[in-house]
Short mmCIF file of C-alpha atoms and ligand atoms in Angstrom, two decimals:
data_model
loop_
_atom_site.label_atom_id
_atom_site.label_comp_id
_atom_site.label_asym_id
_atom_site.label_seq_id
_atom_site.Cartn_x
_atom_site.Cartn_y
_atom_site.Cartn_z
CA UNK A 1 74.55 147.27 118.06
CA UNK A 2 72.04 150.27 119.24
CA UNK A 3 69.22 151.00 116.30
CA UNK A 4 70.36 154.48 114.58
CA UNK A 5 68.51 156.56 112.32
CA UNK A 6 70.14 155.36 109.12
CA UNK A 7 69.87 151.77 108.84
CA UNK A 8 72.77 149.47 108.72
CA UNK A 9 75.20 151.98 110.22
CA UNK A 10 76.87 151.07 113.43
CA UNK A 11 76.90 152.91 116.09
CA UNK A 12 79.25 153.20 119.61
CA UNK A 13 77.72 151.25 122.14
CA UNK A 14 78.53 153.75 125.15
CA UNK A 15 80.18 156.97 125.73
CA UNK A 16 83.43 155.70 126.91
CA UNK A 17 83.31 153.10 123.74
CA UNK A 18 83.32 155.91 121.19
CA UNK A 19 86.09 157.89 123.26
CA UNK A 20 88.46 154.81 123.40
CA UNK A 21 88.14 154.39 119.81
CA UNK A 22 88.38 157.74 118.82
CA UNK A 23 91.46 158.03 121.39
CA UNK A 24 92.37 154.56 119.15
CA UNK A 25 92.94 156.62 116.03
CA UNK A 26 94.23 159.32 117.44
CA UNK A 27 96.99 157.16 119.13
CA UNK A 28 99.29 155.20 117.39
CA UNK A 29 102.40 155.70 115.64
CA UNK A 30 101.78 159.34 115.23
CA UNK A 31 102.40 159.71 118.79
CA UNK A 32 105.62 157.32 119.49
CA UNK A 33 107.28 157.17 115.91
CA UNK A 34 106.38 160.36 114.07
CA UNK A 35 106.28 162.98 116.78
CA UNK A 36 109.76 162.16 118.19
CA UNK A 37 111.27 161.51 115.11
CA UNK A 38 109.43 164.85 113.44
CA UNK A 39 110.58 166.54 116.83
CA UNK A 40 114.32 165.54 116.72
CA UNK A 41 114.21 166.97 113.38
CA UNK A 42 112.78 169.83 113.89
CA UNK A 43 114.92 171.55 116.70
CA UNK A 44 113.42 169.47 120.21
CA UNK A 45 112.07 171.56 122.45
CA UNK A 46 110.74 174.65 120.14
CA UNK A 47 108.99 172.09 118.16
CA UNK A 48 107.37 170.58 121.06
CA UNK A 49 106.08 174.10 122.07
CA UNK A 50 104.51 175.16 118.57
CA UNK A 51 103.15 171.67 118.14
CA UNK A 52 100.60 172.06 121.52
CA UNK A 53 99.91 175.41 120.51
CA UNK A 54 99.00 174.15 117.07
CA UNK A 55 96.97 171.16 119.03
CA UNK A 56 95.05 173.56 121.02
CA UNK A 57 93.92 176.46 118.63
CA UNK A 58 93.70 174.33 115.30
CA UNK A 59 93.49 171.00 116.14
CA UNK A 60 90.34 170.88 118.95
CA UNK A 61 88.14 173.06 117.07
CA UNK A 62 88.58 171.18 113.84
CA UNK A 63 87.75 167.94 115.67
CA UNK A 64 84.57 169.62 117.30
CA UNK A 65 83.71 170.32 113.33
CA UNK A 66 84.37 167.03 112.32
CA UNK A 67 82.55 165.19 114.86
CA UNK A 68 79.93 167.19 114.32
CA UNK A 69 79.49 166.99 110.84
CA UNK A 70 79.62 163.29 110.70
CA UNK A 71 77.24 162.98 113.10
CA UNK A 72 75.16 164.84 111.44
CA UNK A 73 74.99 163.14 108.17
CA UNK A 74 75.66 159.96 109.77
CA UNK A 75 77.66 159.31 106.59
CA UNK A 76 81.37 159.06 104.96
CA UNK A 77 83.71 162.05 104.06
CA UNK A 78 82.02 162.13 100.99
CA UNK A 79 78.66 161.68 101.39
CA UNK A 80 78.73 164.13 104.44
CA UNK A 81 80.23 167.25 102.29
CA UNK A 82 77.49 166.54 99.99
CA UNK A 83 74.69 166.16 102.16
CA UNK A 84 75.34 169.31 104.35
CA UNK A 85 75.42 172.04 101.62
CA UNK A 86 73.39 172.44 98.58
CA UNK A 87 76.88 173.49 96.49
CA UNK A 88 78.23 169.98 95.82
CA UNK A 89 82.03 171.79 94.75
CA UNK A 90 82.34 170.55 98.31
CA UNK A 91 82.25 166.48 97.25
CA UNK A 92 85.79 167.45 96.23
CA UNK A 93 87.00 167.95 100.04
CA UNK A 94 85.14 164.72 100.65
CA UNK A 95 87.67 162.64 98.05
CA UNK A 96 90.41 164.79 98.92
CA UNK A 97 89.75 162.91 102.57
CA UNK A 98 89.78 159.38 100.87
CA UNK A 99 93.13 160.29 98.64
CA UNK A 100 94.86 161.33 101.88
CA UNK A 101 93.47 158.05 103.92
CA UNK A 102 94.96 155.30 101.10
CA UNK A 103 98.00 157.32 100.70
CA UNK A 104 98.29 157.74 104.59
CA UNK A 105 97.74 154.21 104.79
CA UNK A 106 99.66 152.80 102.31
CA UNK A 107 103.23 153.99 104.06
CA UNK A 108 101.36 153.50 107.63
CA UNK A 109 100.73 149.64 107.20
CA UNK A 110 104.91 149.76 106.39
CA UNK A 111 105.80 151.34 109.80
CA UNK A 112 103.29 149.16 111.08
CA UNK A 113 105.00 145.83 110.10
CA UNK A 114 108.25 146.97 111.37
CA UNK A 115 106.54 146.49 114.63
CA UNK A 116 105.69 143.24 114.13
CA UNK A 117 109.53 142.44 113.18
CA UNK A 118 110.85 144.19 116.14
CA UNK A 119 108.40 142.18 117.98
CA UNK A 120 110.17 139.31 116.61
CA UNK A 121 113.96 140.74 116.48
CA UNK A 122 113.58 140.83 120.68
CA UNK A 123 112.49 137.39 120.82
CA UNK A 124 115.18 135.93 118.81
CA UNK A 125 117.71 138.13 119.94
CA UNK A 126 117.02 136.60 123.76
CA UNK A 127 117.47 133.66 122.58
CA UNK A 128 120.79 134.17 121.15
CA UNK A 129 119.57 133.99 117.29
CA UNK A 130 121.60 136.88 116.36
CA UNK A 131 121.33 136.17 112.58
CA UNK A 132 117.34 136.20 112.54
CA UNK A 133 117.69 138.84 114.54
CA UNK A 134 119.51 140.53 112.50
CA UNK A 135 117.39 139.54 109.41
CA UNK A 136 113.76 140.68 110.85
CA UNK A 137 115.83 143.67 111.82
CA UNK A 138 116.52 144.82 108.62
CA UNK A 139 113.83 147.56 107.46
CA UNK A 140 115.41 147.68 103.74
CA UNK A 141 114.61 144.27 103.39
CA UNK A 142 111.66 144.88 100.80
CA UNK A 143 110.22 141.02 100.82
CA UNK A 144 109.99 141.05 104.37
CA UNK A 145 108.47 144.61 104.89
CA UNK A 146 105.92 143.47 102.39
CA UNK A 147 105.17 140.59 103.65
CA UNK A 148 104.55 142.17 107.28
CA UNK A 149 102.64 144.77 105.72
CA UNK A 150 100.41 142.24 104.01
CA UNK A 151 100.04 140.72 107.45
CA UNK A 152 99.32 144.13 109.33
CA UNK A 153 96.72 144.54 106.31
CA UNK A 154 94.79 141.41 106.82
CA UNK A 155 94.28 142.20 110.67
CA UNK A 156 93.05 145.64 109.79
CA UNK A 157 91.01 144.14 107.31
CA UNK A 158 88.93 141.68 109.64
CA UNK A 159 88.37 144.17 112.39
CA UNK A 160 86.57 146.50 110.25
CA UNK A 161 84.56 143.60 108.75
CA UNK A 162 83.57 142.49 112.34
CA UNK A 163 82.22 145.82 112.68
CA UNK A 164 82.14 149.23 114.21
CA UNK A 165 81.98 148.37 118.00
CA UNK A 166 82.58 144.33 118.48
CA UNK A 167 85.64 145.44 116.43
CA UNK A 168 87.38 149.05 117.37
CA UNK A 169 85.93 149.04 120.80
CA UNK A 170 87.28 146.04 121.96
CA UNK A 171 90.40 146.00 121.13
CA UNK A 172 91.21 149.23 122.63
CA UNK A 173 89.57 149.00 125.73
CA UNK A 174 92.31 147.34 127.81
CA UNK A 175 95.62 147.44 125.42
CA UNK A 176 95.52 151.17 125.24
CA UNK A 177 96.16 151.54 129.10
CA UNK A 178 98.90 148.90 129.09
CA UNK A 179 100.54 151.01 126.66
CA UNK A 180 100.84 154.32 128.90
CA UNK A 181 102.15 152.17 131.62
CA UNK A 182 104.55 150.45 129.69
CA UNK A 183 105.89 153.88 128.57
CA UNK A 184 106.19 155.32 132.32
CA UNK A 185 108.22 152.13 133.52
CA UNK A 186 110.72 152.82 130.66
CA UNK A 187 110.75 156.44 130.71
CA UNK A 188 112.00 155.85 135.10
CA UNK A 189 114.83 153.38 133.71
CA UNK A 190 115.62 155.41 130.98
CA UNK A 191 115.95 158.52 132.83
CA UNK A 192 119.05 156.51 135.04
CA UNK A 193 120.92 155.84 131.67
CA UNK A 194 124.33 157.83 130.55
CA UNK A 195 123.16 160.36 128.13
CA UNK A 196 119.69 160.49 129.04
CA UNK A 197 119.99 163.78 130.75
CA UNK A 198 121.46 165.46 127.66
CA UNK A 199 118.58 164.42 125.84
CA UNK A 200 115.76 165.74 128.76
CA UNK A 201 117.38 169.27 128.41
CA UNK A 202 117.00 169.16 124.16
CA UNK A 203 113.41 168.12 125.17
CA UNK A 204 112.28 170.24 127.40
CA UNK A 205 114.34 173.19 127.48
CA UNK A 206 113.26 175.05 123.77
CA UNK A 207 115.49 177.20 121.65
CA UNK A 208 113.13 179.55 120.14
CA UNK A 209 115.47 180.46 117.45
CA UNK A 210 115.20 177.19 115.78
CA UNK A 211 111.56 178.49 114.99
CA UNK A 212 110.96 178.77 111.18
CA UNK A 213 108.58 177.85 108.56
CA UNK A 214 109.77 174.46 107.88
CA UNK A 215 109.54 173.79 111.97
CA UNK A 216 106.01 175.29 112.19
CA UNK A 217 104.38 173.61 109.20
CA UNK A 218 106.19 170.12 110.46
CA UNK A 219 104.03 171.25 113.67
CA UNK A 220 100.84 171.26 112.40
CA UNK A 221 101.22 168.37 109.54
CA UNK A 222 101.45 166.48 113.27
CA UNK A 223 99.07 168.08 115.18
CA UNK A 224 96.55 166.40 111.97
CA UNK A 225 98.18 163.30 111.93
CA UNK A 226 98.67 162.62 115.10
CA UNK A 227 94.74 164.14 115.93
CA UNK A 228 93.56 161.66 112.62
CA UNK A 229 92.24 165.13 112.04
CA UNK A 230 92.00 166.31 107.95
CA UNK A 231 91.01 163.34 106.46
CA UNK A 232 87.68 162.81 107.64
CA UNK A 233 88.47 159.69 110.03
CA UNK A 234 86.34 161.94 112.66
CA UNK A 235 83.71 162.42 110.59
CA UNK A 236 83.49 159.19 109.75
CA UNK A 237 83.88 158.06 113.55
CA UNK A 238 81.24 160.96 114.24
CA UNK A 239 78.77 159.16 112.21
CA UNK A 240 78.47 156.38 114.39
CA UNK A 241 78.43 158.26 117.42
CA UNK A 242 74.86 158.99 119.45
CA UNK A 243 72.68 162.50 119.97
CA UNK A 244 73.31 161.73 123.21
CA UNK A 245 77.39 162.44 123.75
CA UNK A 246 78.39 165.91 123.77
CA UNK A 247 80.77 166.56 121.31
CA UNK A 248 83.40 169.15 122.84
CA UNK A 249 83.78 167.20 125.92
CA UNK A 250 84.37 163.68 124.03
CA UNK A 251 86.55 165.76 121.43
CA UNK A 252 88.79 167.55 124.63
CA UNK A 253 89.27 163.63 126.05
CA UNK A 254 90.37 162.55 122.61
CA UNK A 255 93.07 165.74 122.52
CA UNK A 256 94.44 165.71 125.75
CA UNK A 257 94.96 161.79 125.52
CA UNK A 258 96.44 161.93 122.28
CA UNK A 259 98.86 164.54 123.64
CA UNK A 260 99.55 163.32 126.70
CA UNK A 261 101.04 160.27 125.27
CA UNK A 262 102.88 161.95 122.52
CA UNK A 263 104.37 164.07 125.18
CA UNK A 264 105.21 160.86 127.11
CA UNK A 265 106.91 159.09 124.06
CA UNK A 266 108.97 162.18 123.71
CA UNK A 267 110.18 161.68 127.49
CA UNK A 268 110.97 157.96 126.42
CA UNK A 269 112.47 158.45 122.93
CA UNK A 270 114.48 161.87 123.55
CA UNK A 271 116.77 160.62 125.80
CA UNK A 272 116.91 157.28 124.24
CA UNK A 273 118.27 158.91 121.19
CA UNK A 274 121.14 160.20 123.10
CA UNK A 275 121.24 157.31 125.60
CA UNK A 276 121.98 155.11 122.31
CA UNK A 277 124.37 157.53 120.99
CA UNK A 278 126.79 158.03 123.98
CA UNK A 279 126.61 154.00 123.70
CA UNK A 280 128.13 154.49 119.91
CA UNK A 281 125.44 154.14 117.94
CA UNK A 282 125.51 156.82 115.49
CA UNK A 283 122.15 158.84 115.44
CA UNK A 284 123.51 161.60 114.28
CA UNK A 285 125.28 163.31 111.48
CA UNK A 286 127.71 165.21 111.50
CA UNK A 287 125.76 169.08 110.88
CA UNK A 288 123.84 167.47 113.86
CA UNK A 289 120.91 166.50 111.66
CA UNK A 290 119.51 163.00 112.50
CA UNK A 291 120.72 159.62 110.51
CA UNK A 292 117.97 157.52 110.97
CA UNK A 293 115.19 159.08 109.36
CA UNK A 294 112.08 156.87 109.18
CA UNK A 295 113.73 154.08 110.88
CA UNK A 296 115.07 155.91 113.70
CA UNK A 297 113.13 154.72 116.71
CA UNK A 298 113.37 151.03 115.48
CA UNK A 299 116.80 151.23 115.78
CA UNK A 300 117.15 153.07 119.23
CA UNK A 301 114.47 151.46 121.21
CA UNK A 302 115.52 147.65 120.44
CA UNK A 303 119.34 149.83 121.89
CA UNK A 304 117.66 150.62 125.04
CA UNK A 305 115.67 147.18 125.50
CA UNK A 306 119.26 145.17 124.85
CA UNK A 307 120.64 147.46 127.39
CA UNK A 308 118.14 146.12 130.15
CA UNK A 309 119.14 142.46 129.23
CA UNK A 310 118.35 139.34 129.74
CA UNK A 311 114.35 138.40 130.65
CA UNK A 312 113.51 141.92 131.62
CA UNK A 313 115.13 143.19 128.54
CA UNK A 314 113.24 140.88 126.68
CA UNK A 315 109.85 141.59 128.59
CA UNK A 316 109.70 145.22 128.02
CA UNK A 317 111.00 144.51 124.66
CA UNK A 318 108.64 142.20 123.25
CA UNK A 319 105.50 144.01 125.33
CA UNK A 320 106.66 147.72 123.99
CA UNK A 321 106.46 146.43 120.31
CA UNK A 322 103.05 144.21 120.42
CA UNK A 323 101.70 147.08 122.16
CA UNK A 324 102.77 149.27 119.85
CA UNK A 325 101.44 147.39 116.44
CA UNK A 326 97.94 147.22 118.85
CA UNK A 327 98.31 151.29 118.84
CA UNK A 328 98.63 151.30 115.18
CA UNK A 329 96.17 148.49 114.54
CA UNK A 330 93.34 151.00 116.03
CA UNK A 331 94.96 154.02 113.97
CA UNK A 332 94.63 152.17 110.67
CA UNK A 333 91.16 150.49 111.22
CA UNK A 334 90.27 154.29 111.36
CA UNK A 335 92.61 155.32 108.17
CA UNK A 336 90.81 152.19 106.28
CA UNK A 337 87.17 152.95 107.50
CA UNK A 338 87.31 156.30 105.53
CA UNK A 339 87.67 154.71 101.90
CA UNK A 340 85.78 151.71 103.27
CA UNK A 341 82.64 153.43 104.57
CA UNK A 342 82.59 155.60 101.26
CA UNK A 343 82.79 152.65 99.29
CA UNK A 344 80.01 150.78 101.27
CA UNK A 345 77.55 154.08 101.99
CA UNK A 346 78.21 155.75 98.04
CA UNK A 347 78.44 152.32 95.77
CA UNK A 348 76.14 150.11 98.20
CA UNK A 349 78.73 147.56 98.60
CA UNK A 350 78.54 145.34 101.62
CA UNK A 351 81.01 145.76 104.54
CA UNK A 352 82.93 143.16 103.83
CA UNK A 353 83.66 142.95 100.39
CA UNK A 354 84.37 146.91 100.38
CA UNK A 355 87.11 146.69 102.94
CA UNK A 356 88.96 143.77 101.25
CA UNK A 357 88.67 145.78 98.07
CA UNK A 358 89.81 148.65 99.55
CA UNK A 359 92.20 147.11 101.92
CA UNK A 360 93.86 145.01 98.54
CA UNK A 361 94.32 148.81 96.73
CA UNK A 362 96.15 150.03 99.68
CA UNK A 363 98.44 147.18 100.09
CA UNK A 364 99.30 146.70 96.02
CA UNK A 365 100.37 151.02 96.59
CA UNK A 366 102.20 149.74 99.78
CA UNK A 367 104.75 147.59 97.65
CA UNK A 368 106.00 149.68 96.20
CA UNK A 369 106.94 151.70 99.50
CA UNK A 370 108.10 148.16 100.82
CA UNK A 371 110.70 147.85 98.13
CA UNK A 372 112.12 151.68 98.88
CA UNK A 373 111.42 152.91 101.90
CA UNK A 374 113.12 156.45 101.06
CA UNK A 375 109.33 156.65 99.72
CA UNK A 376 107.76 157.28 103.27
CA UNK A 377 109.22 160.40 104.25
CA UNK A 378 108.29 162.41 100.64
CA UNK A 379 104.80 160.61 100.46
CA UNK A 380 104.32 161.60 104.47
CA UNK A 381 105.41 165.43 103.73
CA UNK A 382 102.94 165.96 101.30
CA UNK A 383 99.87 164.15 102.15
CA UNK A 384 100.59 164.79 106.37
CA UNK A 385 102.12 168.14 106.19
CA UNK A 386 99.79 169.65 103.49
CA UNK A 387 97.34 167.22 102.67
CA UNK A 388 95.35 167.08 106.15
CA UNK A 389 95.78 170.41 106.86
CA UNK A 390 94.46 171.40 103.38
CA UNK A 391 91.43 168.93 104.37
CA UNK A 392 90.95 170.69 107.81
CA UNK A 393 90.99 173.98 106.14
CA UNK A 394 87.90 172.72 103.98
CA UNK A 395 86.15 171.64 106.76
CA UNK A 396 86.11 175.02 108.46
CA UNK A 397 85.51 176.98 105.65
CA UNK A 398 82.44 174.22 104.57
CA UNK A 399 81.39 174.32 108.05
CA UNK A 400 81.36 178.50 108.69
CA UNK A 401 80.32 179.51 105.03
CA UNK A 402 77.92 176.87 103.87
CA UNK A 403 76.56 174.68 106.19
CA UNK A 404 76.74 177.25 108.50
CA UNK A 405 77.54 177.68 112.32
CA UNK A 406 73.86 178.11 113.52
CA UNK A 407 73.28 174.22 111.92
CA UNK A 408 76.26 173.07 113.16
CA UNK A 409 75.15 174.56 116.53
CA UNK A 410 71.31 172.49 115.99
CA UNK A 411 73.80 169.53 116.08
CA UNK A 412 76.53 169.88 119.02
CA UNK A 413 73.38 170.90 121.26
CA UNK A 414 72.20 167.24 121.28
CA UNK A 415 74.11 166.10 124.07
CA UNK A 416 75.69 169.83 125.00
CA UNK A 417 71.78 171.28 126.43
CA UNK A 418 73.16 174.24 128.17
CA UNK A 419 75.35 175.01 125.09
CA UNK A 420 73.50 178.62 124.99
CA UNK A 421 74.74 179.95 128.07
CA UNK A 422 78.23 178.28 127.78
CA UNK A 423 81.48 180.06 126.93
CA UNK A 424 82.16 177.35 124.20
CA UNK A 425 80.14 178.09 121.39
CA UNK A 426 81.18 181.62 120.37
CA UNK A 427 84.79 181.09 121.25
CA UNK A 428 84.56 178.08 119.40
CA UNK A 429 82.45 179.71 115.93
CA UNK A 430 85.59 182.40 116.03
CA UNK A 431 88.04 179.44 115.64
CA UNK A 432 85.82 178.11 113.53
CA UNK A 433 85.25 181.52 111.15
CA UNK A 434 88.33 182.87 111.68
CA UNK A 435 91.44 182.32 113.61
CA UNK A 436 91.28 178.54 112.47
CA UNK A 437 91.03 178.91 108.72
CA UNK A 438 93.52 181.96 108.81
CA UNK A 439 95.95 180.17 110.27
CA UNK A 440 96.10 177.07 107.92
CA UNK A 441 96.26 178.98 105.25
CA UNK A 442 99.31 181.51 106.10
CA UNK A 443 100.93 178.36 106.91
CA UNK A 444 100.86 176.49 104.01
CA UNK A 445 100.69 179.37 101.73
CA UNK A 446 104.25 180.57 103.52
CA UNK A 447 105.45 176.82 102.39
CA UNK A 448 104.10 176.99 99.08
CA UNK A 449 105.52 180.44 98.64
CA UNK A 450 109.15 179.30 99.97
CA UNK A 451 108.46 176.38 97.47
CA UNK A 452 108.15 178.72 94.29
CA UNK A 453 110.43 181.83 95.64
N1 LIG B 23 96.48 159.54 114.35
C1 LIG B 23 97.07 158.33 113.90
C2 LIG B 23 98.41 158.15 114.61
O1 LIG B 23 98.80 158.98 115.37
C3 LIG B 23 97.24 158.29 112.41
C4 LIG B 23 96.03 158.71 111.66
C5 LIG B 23 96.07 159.83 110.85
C6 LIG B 23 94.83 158.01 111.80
C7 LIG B 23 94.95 160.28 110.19
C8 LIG B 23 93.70 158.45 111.12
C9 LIG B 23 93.76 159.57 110.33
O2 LIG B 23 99.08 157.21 114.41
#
């Protein structure tokens, strides 16, 4: 690990290390379980539409901010709001981020293990074990979701004891490409299917009068969740990055990754929805609304991997799902590091006894989501749909009113030297001041005011 200002700290150990982790976080199931399944919901193609939108003018300039601010501090959530600004109201925003990461996490390790299981539920049903099939398939099954939880736990547990880059970086360095050609292959064979062209056109082709409130706050909850924006992950994750790396280009990488595969898992999932429903599966209801809910891609995709058959079947199968518990592995190292690093920076608690104490906490919440899953979707609403957003909201406001643009500006240059003659910066302070904060707030203040009307 480099030296850094603030000892014991990690840091990155080169530009393309931080940008594969932070492209870690932002990847994962936010991309190939919520955004489809938040899409289908949500009216397809119109949702697709507000949710780059959202992306673009919210989501980027918060992660500049973020970045930013943590590397600034070079501390946690916490210790980062209260270090910047002499008015320490701001600590607040700084547990607000830790709430949201354990209650994030504690439905996220869930999801999580069902990848592990479907891992499992292609193996054995290759082999012609339909009953364990069958019984790793079954996502109401409360023992076994918490014991693949538990398991999901433990491996998020040890990479953030080994560390900050032996850990994150490595393991994203060559899975994460795998993944985006895993998801091209199936998107060609999918795209031959029955059905699949039915569900291209609800993809791609919007219906701008399914736009409403409901639609455009589901938007940005996963614009933040999907950007691991709102919660301080990017703070945290800017903490450990060098002076050297400048900021808005890392943070553009990180976006148009994260987006590119989301849009990708869309192409894949869409279609496979109504792929696996013109092969009788029922997806939907009948007002058209979806069945599945939570579960709905773990019971399509396995659909569409049976459909291949035989070794190939089993290949893509088995691949698609380990890859897929990889992408969430290097989401929830960064949804853990946020308590974690607060624990160790605040209490003085060493690395590794702070992220098994923290870790245990998340998992003894996560039980109870194990034994009724019906939990996920309220817990997701409110701490995805309002909770990050509310956290991003802080952050601009903390960044434009009291620590203050022409600081944050100090900061970003370190890396960004001809930020003074660049477009960037004032475009970027008017997000920042303005448009950004603005925008949050009508939008969550329209859902709080349907709410209470
Ligand atoms: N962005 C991650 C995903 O898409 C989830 C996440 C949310 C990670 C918030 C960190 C912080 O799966």
């Amino acid at each position: 690990m480099a030296t850094s200002t603030t000892p014991n700290r990690g840091k990155w150990n080169s530009k393309l290390g931080f940008i594969l982790a932070a492209a870690g976080s932002a990847v994962g199931l936010g991309n190939i379980w919520r955004f489809p399944t938040v899409m289908a919901e949500n009216g397809g193609a119109a949702f697709l539409f507000i949710y780059a939108l959202l992306v673009f003018i919210i989501g980027y300039p918060v992660m500049v901010a973020e970045l930013s601010m943590g590397r600034r501090a070079e501390k946690n959530p916490v210790g980062t709001f209260k270090s910047l600004s002499s008015n320490k109201i701001f600590t607040l925003a700084g547990f607000w981020c830790v709430i949201c990461g354990i209650a994030i996490l504690s439905f996220y390790i869930i999801v999580a293990g069902w990848t592990i299981s479907y891992f499992f539920e292609q193996i054995f049903h290759y082999l012609g074990f339909e009953g364990a099939a069958a019984f790793v398939a079954d996502t109401d099954n409360g023992w076994l979701n918490a014991i693949v939880a538990v398991i999901f736990m433990a491996a998020t547990i040890s990479i953030n004891i080994a560390g900050i880059s032996q850990g994150i970086e490595r393991a994203v360095r060559l899975l994460m490409p795998m993944l985006v050609v895993i998801i091209l292959i199936l998107i060609v064979y999918v795209m031959f299917q029955p059905g699949a062209g039915e569900g291209l056109r609800e993809y791609l082709v919007p219906d701008f009068s399914a736009i409403n409130t409901d639609l455009i706050l589901a938007a940005m909850g996963q614009a933040f969740f999907s950007l691991s924006l709102g919660m301080g992950a990017l703070i945290t994750y800017g903490s450990y990055l060098s002076k050297r790396e400048n900021i808005p280009e890392a943070a553009a990488y990180v976006t148009v990754f994260d987006v590119g595969i989301a849009f990708l898992a869309g192409m894949l999932v869409m279609p496979t929805i109504y792929m696996a429903q013109a092969q009788g599966l029922v997806v939907f209801d009948e007002d058209g609304s979806l069945l599945a809910g939570a579960a709905l891609i773990f019971q399509v995709l396995p659909e569409l991997f049976h459909e291949m058959g035989g070794l190939v079947g089993l290949i893509f199968g088995a691949t698609f799902f380990f890859l897929l518990s990889i992408a969430a592995l290097t989401s929830s190292i960064s949804l853990l590091e946020v308590p974690t690093s607060y624990v160790i920076d605040e209490h003085k608690v060493s690395r590794k006894k702070a992220a098994i104490v923290v870790g245990s906490v998340v998992t003894f919440i996560s039980l109870f989501i194990a034994f009724d899953t019906s939990l996920i979707g309220p817990i997701d609403q409110i701490f995805s749909d309002i909770g990050l957003p509310l956290g991003g909201f802080l952050v601009c406001i903390f960044l434009a009113y009291f620590w203050k643009t022409q600081n944050a500006k100090l900061e970003v240059r370190q890396g960004f030297e001809n930020i003074d003659d660049h477009w960037f910066w004032p475009v970027w302070v008017v997000f920042i001041k303005y448009i950004c904060p603005i925008l949050i707030a009508l939008i969550l203040g329209s859902t709080i005011y349907g709410i209470f009307r």
